[in-house]
CSV table of C-alpha atoms in Angstrom, one decimal:
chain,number,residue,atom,x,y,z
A,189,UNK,CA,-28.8,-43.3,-20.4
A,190,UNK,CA,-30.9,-41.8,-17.9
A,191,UNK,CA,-33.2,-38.6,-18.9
A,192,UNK,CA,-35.2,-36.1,-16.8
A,193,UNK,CA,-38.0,-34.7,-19.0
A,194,UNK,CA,-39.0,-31.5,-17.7
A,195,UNK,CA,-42.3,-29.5,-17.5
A,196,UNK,CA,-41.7,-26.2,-16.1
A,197,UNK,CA,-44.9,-24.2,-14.8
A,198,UNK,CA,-47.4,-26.3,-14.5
A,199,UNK,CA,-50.3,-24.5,-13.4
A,200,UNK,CA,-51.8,-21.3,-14.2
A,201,UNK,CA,-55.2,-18.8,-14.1
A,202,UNK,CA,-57.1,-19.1,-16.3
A,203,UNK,CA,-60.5,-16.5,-16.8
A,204,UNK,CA,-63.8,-18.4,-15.1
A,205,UNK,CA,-61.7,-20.9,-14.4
A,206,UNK,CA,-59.6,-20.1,-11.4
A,207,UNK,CA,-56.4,-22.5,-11.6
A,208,UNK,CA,-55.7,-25.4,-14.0
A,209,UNK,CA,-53.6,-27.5,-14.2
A,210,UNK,CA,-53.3,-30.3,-16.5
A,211,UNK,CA,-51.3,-33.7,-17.2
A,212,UNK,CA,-48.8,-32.8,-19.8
A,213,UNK,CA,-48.5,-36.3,-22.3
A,214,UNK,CA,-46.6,-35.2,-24.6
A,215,UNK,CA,-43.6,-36.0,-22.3
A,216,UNK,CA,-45.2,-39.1,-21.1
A,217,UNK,CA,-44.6,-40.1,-25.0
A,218,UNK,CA,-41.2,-39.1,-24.9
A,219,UNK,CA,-40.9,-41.7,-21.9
A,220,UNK,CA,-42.5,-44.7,-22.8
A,221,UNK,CA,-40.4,-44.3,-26.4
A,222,UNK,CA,-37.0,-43.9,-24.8
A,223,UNK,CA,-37.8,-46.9,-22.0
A,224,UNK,CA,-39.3,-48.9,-25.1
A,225,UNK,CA,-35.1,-48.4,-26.4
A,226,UNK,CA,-33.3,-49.6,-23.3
A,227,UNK,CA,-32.9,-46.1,-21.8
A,228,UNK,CA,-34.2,-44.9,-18.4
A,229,UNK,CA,-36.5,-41.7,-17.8
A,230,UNK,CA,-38.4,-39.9,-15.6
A,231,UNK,CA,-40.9,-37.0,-15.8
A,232,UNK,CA,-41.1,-34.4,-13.6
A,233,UNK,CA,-44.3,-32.3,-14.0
A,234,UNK,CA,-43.8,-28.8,-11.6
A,235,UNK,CA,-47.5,-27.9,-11.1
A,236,UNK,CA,-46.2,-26.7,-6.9
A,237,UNK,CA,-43.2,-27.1,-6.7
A,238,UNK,CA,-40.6,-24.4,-6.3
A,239,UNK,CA,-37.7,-23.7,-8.5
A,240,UNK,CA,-35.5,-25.2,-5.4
A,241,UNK,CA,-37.8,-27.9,-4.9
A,242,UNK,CA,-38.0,-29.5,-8.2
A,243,UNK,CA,-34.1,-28.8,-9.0
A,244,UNK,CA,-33.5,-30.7,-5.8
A,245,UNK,CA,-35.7,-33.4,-7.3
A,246,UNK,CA,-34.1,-33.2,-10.6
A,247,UNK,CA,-30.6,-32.9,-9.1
A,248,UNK,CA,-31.1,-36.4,-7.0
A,249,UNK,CA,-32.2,-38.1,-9.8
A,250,UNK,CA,-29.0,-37.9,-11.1
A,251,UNK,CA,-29.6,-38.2,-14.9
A,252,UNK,CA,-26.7,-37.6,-18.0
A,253,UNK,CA,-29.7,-35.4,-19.8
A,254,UNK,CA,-32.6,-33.4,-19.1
A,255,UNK,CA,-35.0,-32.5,-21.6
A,256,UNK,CA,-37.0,-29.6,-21.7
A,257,UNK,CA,-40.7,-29.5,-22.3
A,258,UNK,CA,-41.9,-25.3,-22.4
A,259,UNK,CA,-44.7,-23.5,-23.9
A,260,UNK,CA,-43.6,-19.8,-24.7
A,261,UNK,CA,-45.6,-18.5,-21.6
A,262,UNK,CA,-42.6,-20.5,-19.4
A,263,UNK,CA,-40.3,-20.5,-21.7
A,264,UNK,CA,-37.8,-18.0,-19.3
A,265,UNK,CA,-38.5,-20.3,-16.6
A,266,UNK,CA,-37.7,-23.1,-17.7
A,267,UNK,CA,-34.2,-22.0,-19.8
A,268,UNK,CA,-33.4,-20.8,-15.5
A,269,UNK,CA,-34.1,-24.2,-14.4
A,270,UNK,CA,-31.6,-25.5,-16.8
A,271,UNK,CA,-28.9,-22.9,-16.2
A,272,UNK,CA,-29.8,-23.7,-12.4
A,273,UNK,CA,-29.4,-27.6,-12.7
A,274,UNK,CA,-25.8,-26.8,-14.6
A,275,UNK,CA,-25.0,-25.3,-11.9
A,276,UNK,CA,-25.4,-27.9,-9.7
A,277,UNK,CA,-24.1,-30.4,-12.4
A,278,UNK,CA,-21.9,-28.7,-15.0
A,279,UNK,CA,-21.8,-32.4,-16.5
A,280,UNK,CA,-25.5,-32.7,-17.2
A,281,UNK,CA,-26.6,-32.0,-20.7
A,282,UNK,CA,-30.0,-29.6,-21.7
A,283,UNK,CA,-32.0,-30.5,-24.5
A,284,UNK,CA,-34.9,-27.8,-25.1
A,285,UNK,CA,-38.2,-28.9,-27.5
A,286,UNK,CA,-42.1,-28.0,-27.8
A,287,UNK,CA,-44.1,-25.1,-29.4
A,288,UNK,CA,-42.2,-22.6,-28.7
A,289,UNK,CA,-38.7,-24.1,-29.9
A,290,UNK,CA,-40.3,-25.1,-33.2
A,291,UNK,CA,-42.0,-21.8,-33.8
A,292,UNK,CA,-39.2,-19.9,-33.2
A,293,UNK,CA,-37.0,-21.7,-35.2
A,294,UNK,CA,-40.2,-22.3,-38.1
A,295,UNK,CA,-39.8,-18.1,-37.9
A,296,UNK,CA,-36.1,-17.7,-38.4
A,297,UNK,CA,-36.4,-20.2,-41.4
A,298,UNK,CA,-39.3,-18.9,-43.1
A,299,UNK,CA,-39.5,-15.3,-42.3
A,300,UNK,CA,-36.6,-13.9,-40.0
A,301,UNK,CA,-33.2,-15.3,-40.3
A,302,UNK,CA,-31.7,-14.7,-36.7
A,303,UNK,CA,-34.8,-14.9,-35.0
A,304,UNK,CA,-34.1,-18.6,-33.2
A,305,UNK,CA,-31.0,-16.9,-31.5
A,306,UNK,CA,-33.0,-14.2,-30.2
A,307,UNK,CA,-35.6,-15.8,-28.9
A,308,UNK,CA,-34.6,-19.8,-27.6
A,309,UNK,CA,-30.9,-18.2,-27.3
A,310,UNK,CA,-30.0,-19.0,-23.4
A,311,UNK,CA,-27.2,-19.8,-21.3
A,312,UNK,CA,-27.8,-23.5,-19.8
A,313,UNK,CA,-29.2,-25.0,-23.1
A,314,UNK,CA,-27.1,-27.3,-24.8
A,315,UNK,CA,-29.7,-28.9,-27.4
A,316,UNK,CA,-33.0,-27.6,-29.6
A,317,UNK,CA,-35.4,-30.0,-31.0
A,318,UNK,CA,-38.0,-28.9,-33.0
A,319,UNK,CA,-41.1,-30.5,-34.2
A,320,UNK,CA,-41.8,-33.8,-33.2
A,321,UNK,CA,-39.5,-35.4,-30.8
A,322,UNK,CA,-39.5,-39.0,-30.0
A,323,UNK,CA,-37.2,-40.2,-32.7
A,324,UNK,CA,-34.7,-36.7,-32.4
A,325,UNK,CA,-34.6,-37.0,-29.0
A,326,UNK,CA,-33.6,-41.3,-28.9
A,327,UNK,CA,-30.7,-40.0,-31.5
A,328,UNK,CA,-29.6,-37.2,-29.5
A,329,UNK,CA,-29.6,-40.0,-26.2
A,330,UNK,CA,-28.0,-42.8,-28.1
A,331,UNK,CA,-25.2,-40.1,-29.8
A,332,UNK,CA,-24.7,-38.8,-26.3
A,333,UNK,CA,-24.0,-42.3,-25.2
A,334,UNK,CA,-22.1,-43.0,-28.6
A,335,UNK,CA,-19.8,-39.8,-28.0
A,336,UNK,CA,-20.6,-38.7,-32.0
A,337,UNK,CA,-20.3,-35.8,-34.0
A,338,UNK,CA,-22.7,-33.5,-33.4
A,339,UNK,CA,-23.1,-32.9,-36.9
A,340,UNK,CA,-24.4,-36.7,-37.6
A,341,UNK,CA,-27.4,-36.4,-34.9
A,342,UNK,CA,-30.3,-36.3,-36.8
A,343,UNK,CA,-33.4,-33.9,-35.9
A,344,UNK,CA,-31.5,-31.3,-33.8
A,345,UNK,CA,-29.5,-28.2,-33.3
A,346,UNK,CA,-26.3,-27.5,-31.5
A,347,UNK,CA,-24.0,-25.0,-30.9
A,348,UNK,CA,-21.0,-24.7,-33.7
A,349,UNK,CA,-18.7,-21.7,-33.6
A,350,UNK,CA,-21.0,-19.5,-31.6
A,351,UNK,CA,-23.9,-20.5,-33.8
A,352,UNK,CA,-26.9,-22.5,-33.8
A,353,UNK,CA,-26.6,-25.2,-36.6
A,354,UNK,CA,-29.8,-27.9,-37.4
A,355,UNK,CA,-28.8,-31.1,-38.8
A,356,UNK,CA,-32.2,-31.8,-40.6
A,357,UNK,CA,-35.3,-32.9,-39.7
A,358,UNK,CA,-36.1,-36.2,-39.2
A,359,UNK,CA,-39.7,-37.9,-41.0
A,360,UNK,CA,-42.6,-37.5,-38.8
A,361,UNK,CA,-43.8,-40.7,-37.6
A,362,UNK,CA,-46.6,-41.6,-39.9
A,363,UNK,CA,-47.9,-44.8,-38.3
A,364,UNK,CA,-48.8,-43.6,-34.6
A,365,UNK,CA,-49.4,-47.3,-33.4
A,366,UNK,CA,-45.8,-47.6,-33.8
A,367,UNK,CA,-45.4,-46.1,-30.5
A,368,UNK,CA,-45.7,-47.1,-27.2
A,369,UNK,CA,-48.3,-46.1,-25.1
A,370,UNK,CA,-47.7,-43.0,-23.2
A,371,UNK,CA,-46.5,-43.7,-19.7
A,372,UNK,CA,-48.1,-41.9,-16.9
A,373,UNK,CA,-46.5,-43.2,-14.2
A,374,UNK,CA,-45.0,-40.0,-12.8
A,375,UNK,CA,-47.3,-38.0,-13.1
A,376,UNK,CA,-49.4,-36.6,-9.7
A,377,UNK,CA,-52.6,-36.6,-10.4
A,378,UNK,CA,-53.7,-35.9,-7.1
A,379,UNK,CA,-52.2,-32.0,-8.3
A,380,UNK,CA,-54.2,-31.8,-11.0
A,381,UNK,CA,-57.1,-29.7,-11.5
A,382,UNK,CA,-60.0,-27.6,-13.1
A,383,UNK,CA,-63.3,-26.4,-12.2
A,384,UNK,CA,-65.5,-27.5,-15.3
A,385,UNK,CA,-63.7,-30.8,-15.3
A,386,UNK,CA,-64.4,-34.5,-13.4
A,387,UNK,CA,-61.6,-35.3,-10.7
A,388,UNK,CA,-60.6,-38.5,-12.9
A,389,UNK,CA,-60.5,-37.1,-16.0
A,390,UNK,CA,-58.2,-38.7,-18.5
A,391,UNK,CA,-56.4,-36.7,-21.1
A,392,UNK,CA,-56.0,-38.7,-24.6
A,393,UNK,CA,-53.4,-37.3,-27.5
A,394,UNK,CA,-54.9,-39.9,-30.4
A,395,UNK,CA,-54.2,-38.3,-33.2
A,396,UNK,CA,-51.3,-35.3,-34.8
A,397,UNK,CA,-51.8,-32.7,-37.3
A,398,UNK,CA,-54.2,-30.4,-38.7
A,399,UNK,CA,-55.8,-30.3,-42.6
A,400,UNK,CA,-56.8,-26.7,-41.8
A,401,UNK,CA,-54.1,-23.7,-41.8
A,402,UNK,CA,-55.7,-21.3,-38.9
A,403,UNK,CA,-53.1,-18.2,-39.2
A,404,UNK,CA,-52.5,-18.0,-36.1
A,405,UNK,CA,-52.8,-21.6,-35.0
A,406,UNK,CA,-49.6,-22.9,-34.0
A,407,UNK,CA,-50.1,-26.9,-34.9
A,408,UNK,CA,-49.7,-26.4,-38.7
A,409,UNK,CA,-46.1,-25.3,-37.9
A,410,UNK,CA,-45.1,-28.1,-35.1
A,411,UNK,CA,-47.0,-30.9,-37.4
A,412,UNK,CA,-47.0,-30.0,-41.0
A,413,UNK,CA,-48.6,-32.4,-43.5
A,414,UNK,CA,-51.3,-34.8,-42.9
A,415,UNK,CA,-53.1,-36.1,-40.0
A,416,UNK,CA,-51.6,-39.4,-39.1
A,417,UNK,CA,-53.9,-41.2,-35.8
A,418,UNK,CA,-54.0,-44.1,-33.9
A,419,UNK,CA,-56.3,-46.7,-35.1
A,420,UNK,CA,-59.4,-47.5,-33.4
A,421,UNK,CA,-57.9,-50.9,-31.8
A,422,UNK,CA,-55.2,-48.8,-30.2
A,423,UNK,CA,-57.3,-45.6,-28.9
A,424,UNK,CA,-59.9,-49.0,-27.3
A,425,UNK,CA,-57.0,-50.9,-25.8
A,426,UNK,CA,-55.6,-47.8,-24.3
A,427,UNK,CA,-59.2,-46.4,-22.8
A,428,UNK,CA,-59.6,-49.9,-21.6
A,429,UNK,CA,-56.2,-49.7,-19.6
A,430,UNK,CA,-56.7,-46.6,-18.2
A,431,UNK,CA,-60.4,-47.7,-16.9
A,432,UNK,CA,-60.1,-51.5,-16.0
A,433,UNK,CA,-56.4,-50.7,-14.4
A,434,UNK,CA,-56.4,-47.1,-13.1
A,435,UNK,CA,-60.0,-46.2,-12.6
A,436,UNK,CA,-60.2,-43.7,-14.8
A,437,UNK,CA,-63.9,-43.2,-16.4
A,438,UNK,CA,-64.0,-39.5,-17.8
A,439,UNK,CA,-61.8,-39.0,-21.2
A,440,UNK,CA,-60.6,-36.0,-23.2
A,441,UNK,CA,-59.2,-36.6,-26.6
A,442,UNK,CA,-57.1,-33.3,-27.5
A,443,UNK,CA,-56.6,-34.2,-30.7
A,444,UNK,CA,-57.6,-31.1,-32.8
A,445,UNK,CA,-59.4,-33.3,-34.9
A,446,UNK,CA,-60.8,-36.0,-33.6
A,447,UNK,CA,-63.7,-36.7,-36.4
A,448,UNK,CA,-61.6,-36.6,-39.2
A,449,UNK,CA,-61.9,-39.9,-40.4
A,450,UNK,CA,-65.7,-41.2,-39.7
A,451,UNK,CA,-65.0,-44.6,-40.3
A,452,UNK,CA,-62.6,-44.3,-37.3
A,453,UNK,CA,-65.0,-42.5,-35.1
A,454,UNK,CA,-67.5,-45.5,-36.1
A,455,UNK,CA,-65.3,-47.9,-34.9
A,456,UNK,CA,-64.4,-46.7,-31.9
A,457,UNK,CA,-67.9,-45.9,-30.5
A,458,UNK,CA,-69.1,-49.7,-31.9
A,459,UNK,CA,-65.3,-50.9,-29.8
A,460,UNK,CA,-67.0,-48.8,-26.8
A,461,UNK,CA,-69.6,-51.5,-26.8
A,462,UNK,CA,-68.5,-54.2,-27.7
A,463,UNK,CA,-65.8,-54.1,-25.1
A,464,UNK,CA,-68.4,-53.5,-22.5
A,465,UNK,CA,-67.4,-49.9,-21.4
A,466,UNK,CA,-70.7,-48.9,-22.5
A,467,UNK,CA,-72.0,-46.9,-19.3
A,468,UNK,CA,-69.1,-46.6,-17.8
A,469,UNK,CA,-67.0,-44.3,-19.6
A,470,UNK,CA,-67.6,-40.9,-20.4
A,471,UNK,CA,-65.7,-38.8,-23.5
A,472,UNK,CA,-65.4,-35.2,-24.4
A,473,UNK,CA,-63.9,-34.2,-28.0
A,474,UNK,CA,-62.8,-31.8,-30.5
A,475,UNK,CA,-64.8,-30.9,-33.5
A,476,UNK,CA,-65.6,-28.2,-36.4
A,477,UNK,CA,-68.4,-26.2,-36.4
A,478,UNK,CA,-68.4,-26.7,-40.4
A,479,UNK,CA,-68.7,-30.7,-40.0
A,480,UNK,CA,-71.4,-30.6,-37.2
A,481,UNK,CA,-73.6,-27.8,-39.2
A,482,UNK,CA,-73.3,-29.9,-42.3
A,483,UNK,CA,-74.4,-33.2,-40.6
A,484,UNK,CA,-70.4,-34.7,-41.0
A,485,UNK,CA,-70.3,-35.8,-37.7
A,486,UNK,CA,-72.8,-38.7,-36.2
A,487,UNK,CA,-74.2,-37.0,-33.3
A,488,UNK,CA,-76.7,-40.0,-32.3
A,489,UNK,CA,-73.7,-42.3,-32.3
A,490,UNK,CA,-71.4,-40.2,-30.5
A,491,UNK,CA,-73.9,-39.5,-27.7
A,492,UNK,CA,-75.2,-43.2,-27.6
A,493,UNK,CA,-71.7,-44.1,-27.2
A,494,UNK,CA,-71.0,-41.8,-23.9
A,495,UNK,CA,-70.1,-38.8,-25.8
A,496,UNK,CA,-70.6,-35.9,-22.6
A,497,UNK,CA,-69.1,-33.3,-25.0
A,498,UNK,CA,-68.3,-31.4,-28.0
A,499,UNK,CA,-65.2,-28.8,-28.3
A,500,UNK,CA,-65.9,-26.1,-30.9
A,501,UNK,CA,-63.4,-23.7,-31.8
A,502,UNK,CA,-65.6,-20.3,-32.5
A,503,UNK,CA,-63.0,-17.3,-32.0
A,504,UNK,CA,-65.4,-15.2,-33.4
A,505,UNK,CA,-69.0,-14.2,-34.6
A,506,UNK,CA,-67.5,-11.6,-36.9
A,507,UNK,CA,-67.7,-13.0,-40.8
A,508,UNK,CA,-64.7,-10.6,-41.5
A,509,UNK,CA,-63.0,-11.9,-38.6
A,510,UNK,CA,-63.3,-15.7,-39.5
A,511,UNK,CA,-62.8,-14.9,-42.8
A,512,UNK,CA,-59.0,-13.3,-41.8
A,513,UNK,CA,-58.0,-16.0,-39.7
A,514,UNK,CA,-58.9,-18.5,-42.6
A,515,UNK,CA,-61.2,-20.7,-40.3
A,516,UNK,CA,-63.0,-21.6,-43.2
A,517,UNK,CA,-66.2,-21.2,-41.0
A,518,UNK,CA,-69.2,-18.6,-41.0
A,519,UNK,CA,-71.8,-17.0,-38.1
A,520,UNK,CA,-74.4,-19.2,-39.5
A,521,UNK,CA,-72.3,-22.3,-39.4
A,522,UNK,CA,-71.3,-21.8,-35.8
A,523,UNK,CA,-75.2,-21.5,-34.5
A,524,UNK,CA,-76.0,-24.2,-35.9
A,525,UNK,CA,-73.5,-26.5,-35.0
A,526,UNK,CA,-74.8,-25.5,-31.4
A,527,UNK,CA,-77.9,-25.8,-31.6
A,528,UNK,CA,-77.7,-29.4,-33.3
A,529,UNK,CA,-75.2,-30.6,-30.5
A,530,UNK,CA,-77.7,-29.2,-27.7
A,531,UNK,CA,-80.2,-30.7,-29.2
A,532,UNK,CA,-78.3,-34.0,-29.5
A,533,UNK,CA,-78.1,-33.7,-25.5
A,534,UNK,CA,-74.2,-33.7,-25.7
A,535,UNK,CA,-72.9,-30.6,-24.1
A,536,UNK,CA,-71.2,-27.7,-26.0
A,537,UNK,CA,-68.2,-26.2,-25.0
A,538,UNK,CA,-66.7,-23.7,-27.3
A,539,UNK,CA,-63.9,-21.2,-27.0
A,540,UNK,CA,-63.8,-17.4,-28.1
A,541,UNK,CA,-60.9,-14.4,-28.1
A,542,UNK,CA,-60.9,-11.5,-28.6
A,543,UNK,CA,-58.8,-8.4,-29.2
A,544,UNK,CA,-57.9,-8.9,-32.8
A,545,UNK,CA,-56.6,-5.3,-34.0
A,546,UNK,CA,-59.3,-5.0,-36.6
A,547,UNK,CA,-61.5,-4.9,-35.0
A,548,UNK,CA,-63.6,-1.8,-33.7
A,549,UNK,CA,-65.4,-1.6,-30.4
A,550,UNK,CA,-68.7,-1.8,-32.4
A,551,UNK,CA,-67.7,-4.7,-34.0
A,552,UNK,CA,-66.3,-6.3,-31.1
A,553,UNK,CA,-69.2,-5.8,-29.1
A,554,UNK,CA,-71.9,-7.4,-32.0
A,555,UNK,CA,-70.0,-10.4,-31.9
A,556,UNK,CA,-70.3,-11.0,-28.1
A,557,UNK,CA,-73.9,-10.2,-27.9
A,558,UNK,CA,-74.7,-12.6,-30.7
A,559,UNK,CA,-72.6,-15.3,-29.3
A,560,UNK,CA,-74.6,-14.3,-25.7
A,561,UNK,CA,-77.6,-14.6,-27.6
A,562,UNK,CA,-77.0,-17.8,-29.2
A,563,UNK,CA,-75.3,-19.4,-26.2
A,564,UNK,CA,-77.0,-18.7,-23.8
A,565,UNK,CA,-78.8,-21.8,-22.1
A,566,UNK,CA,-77.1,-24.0,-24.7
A,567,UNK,CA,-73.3,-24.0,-24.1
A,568,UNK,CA,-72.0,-25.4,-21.0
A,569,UNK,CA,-68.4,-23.3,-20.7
A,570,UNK,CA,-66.7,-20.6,-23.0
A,571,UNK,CA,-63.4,-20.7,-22.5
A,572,UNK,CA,-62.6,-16.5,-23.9
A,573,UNK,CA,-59.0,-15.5,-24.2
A,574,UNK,CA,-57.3,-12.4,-25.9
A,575,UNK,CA,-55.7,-13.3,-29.4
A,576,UNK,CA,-51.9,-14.2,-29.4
A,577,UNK,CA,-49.4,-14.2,-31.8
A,578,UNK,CA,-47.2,-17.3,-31.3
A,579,UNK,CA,-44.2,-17.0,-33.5
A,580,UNK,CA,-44.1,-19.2,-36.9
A,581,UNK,CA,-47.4,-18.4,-37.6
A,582,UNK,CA,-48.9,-16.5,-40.4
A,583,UNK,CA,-50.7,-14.2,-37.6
A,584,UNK,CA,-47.2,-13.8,-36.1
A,585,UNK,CA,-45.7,-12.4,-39.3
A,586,UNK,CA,-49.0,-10.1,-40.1
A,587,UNK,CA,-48.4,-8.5,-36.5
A,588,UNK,CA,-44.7,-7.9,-36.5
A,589,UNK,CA,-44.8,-6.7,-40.1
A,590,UNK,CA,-47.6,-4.3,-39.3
A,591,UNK,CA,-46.2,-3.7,-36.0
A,592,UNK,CA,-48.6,-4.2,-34.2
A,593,UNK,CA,-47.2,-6.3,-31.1
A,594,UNK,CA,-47.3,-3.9,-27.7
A,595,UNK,CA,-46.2,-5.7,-24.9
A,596,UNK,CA,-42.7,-7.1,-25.5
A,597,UNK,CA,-43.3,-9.6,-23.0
A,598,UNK,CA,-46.6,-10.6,-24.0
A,599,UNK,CA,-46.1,-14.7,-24.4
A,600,UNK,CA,-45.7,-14.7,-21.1
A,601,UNK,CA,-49.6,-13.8,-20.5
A,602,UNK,CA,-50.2,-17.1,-21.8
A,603,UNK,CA,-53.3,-15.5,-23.9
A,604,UNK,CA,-55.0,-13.9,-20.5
A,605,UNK,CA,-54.1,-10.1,-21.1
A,606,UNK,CA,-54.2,-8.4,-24.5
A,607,UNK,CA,-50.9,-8.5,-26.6
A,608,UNK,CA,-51.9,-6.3,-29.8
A,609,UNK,CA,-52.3,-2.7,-31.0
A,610,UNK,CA,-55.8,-2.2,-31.6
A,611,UNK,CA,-58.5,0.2,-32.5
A,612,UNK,CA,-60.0,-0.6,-28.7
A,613,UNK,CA,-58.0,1.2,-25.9
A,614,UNK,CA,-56.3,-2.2,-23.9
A,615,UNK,CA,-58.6,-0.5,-20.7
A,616,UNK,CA,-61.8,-0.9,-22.7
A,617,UNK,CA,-60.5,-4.1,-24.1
A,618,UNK,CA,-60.1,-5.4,-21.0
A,619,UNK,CA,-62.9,-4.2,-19.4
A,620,UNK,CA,-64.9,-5.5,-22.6
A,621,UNK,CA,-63.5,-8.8,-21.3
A,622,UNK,CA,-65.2,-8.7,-18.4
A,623,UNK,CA,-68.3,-7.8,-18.9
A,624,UNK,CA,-68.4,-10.5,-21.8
A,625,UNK,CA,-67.5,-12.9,-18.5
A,626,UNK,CA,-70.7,-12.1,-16.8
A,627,UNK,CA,-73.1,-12.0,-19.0
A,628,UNK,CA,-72.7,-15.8,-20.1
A,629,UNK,CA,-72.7,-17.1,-16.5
């Protein structure tokens, strides 16, 4: 069968960052997974394109499915793109996945019954998969081809009497090196962009899953369970590829946690040497502010090993604040991990939000001046976004059972505008915002 998989809105603003856009891999896995199964796919990434434009491309590809990949700020667009390619081909089946699919329907199941409808409910979409998709998704292809029953395709939902039905999840893979290598051979690179970032930087999913339940962190509810990775042989083997065969030489693993296993971590920066791309590859990663303060994490090896960056989620300088999203992390804990990573000579970057509706202005305002005062001169980019509650998470359900959502249409913001009722006018909030923004350039 041939599949188009879908990326819908590609680039966006982002604060102090003007416009990124970034190579979207998840799909890429989707590829490689269905090609490695005797079907045919093709990714198309819109990061310029017009809605015209990339039908057109869509529409000449001709496939039998096309397969949605949306985050919840695009989700509109891309359920028009669907109903738009139907329109064109009334044969062509829609098959809809990614956060927002599974948090919607991770909502209706545990809090909300009905919710899924009302928010993934569009005309255009035949299909939903939630969670992880590789093995739902070569089910749905090969029952398509099969002409089954609905019912007996494993890992998604479909429409039955005018209402969604799931026929079960499927296992998450537990073994990553089971699959194939992700294939990036449609994406365009040359469209690809962001100003804190090297023009051949290589993006690097290694790894699923979280240990830590953030409230309002949405990968506890797309990849429940453990953390399942690649091993070290697989992450070298792919790194080598991408250098010796594409020229790539800057990597970023967005694994959410990279250092989890040590021994792991070992081995890949000894494989780093060993193969002999010592030198000439550069990596930026992921990592906890508790397993940096607390000497977890091998700073001397990562560095030694081309390490040219650490990731840390702060959020917040507020204990009360860190204490309520359950980040499991303190003030003290986050300065430190800074100042042992600048002192490492790996740079820092971190990322902050704000707007959390329990905030006062008072308290609002102590936490940016000691994050100013403790960054300042240490941390090479703050990434600082307003919080957002993305549904099938525990922040979600806090909001809309305290009622404090304002903006109806806030997932569209993608996390740039506020979203919340809080004790700070939006105005102020805002302009808060702002002022944060230049005093840590």
């Amino acid at each position: 069968m041939k599949v188009a998989l879908v990326v819908p809105g590609g680039k966006k603003e982002m604060e102090g960052m003007n416009q990124v856009a970034r190579p979207p891999l998840g799909v890429c896995y989707l590829k490689s997974y269905l090609e490695h199964n005797g079907h045919e796919a093709k990714v198309f990434h819109q990061v310029d394109e017009s809605d015209s434009e990339l039908v057109d491309k869509i529409t000449k590809y001709d496939p039998q499915l096309a397969g949605f990949s949306t985050m919840s700020c695009v989700y509109d667009e891309g359920s028009d793109l669907a109903k738009r390619l139907k329109d064109y081909n009334p044969s062509v089946k829609t098959v809809f996945g990614g956060e927002h699919v599974t948090g919607s329907f991770a909502e209706d199941q545990k809090y909300e019954p009905g919710f899924f409808e009302k928010s993934c409910g569009r005309k255009g979409i035949d299909y939903f998969i939630p969670f992880e998709g590789e093995k739902p998704l070569l089910n749905l292809v090969s029952g398509l081809e099969a002409k089954a029953n609905e019912k007996d395709i494993k890992g998604i939902l479909f429409k039955n009497k005018g209402k969604w039905e799931y026929t079960g999840q499927v296992p998450r893979i537990d073994n990553l090196d089971e699959l194939p290598a992700p294939n990036r051979d449609d994406l365009p690179y040359d469209k690809y962009c962001s100003v804190d970032e090297s023009s051949d930087l290589e993006y690097m999913h290694t790894g699923r899953g979280c240990r830590f339940k953030c409230s309002y962190c949405a990968t506890p509810v797309s990849s429940p369970g453990k953390v399942v990775a690649n091993s070290a042989e697989r992450v070298l083997d792919e790194i080598e590829d991408r250098y010796k065969n594409h020229g790539r030489t800057d990597f970023f693993f967005a694994d959410e946690l990279f250092t989890f296993d040590p021994q792991r971590v070992a081995d890949i920066c000894k494989g780093i040497e060993d193969r002999g791309l010592k030198g000439n590859i550069q990596y930026r990663i992921f990592a906890r502010v508790d397993d940096v303060s607390r000497g977890k994490v091998d700073l001397e090896m990562l560095k030694d090993s081309g390490c040219n960056g650490l990731f840390f989620g702060v959020e917040s300088m507020n204990a009360e604040t860190l204490n309520r999203l359950r980040k499991g992390t303190t003030p003290e804990m986050i300065e430190t991990a800074i100042n042992k990573t600048y002192e490492s000579g790996i740079p820092v970057w971190t990322s902050l939000m704000m707007g959390y509706p329990w905030e006062t202005e008072s308290q609002l305002k102590t936490s940016m001046d000691k994050y100013t005062e403790i960054s300042r001169g240490k941390v090479f980019h703050t990434y600082s976004t307003f919080i957002t509650p993305f549904p099938g998470t525990d922040f979600y359900h806090y909001c809309r059972s305290n009622d404090l959502i304002g903006d109806p249409n806030y997932l569209r913001s993608d996390c740039s505008t506020p979203a919340l009722k809080t004790e700070i006018p939006r105005e102020r909030l805002i302009e808060m915002h702002r002022e944060f923004r230049k005093g840590i350039k």
